[in-house]
XYZ file of C-alpha atoms in Angstrom:
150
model
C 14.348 23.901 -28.911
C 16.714 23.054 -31.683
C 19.949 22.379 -31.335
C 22.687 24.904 -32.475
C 26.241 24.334 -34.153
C 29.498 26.413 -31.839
C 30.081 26.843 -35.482
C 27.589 28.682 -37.013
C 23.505 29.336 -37.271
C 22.803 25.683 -37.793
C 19.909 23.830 -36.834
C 20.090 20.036 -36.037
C 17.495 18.447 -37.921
C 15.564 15.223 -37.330
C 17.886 12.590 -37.574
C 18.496 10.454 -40.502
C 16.990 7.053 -40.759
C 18.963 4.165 -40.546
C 19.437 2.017 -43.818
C 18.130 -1.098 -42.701
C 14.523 1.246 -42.244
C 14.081 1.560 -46.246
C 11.479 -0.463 -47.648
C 13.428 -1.749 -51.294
C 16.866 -2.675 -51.250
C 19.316 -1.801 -53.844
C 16.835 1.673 -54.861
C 17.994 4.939 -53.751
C 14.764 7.007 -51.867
C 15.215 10.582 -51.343
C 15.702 10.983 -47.619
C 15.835 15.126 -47.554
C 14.550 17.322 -50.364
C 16.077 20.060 -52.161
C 17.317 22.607 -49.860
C 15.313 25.175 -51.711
C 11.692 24.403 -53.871
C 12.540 24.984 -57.781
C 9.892 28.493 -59.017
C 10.356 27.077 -62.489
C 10.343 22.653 -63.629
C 13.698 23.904 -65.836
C 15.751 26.565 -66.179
C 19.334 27.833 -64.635
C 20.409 28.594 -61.204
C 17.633 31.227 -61.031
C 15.036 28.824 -60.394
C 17.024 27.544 -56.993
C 16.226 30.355 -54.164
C 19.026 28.889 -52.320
C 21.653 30.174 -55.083
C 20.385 33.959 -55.443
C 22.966 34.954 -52.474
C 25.605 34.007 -50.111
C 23.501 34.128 -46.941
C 20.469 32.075 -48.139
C 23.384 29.580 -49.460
C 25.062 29.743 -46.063
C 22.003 29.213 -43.821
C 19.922 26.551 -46.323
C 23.102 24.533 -47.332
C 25.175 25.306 -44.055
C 22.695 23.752 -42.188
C 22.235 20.573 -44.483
C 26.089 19.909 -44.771
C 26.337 19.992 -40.684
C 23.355 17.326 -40.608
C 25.177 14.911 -42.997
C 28.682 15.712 -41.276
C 27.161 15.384 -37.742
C 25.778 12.399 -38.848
C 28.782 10.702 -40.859
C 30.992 12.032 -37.652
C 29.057 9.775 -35.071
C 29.530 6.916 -38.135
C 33.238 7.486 -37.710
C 33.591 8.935 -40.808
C 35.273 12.553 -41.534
C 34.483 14.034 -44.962
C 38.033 15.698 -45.306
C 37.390 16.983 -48.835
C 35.177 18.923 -51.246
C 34.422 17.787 -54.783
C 33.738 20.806 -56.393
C 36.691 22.593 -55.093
C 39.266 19.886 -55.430
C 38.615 20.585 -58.779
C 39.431 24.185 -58.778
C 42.650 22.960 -57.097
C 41.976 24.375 -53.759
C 43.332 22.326 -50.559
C 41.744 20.380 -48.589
C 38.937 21.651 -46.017
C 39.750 21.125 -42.312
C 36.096 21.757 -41.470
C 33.830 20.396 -44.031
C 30.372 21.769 -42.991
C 31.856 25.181 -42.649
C 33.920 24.909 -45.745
C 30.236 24.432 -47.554
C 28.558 26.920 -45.857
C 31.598 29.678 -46.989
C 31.288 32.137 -49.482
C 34.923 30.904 -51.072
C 32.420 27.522 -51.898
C 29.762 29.716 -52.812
C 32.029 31.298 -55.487
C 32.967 28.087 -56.879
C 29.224 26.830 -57.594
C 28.641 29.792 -58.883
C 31.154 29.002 -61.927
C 29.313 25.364 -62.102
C 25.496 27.093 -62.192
C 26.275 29.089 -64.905
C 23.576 31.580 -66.882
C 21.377 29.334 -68.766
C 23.518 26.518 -67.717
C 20.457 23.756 -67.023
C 20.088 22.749 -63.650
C 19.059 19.263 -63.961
C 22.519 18.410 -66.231
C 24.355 20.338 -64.107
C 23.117 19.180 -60.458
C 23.751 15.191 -62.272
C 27.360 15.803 -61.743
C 27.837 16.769 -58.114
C 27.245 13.871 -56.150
C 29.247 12.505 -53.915
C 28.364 9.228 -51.890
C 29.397 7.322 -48.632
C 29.149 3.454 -47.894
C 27.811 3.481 -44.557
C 26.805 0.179 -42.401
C 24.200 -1.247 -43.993
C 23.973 1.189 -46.930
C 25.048 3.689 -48.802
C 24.437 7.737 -48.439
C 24.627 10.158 -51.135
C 24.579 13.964 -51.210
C 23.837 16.540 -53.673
C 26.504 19.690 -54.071
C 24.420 21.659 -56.163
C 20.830 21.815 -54.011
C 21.935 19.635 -51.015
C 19.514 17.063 -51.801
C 19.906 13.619 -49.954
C 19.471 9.957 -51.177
C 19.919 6.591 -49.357
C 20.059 3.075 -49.879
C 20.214 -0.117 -48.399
């Protein structure tokens, strides 16, 4: 069966591929989707499932940020801050897949996906990306989409 977290209800997914694997070079390809599929092609944070409540936010994106932390950990690399609540002036997270999953984080994209706030503008300014050997990773705050390049 699938693997669980000690810290939570997350599931290991299949593992990333490596860079090298991508067929263009220089092009970011979407290596994970969405965590949750859009109901509507615009709108605001109504048309994400994943941000209608705390526990569909801590299970979908939980379980995304402890892939990409699982995998940046065996890279040697340990996320030790979060972008969206730096900016809110909050400390830094000792735990960073836990510190997404948590309702405190939760709150705080809740003041970014504002009522008729439009996703697609909105979700442009959250990424955040790694250089990793022989490419790059980036991950998406808002729906926990993933990109890589080579």
């Amino acid at each position: 069966g699938p693997l669980m977290a000690e810290t939570g209800p997350f599931l290991l997914e299949e593992e990333f591929p490596d860079p090298s694997q991508l067929h263009k070079e220089g092009e970011w390809i979407e290596i994970r989707n969405p965590v949750s599929e859009r109901i509507a092609h615009r709108g605001d944070w109504r048309i994400y499932p994943h941000l209608s409540n705390k526990e569909t936010w801590k299970l979908k994106m939980g379980t995304r940020a402890y892939n990409l932390d699982s995998y940046l950990q065996r890279l040697g690399f340990h996320i030790d801050h979060c972008k969206i609540c730096e900016k809110a002036g909050a400390g830094r997270p000792s735990n960073w897949h836990t510190h997404i999953a948590a309702h405190t984080h939760f709150k705080e994209i809740g003041k970014i996906c504002c009522d008729g706030g439009d996703m697609d503008s909105i979700k442009q300014g959250w990424w955040e990306s790694w250089r990793i050997p022989r490419g790059e990773i980036a991950f998406n705050y808002v729906d926990g989409q993933i990109l890589m390049a080579r």
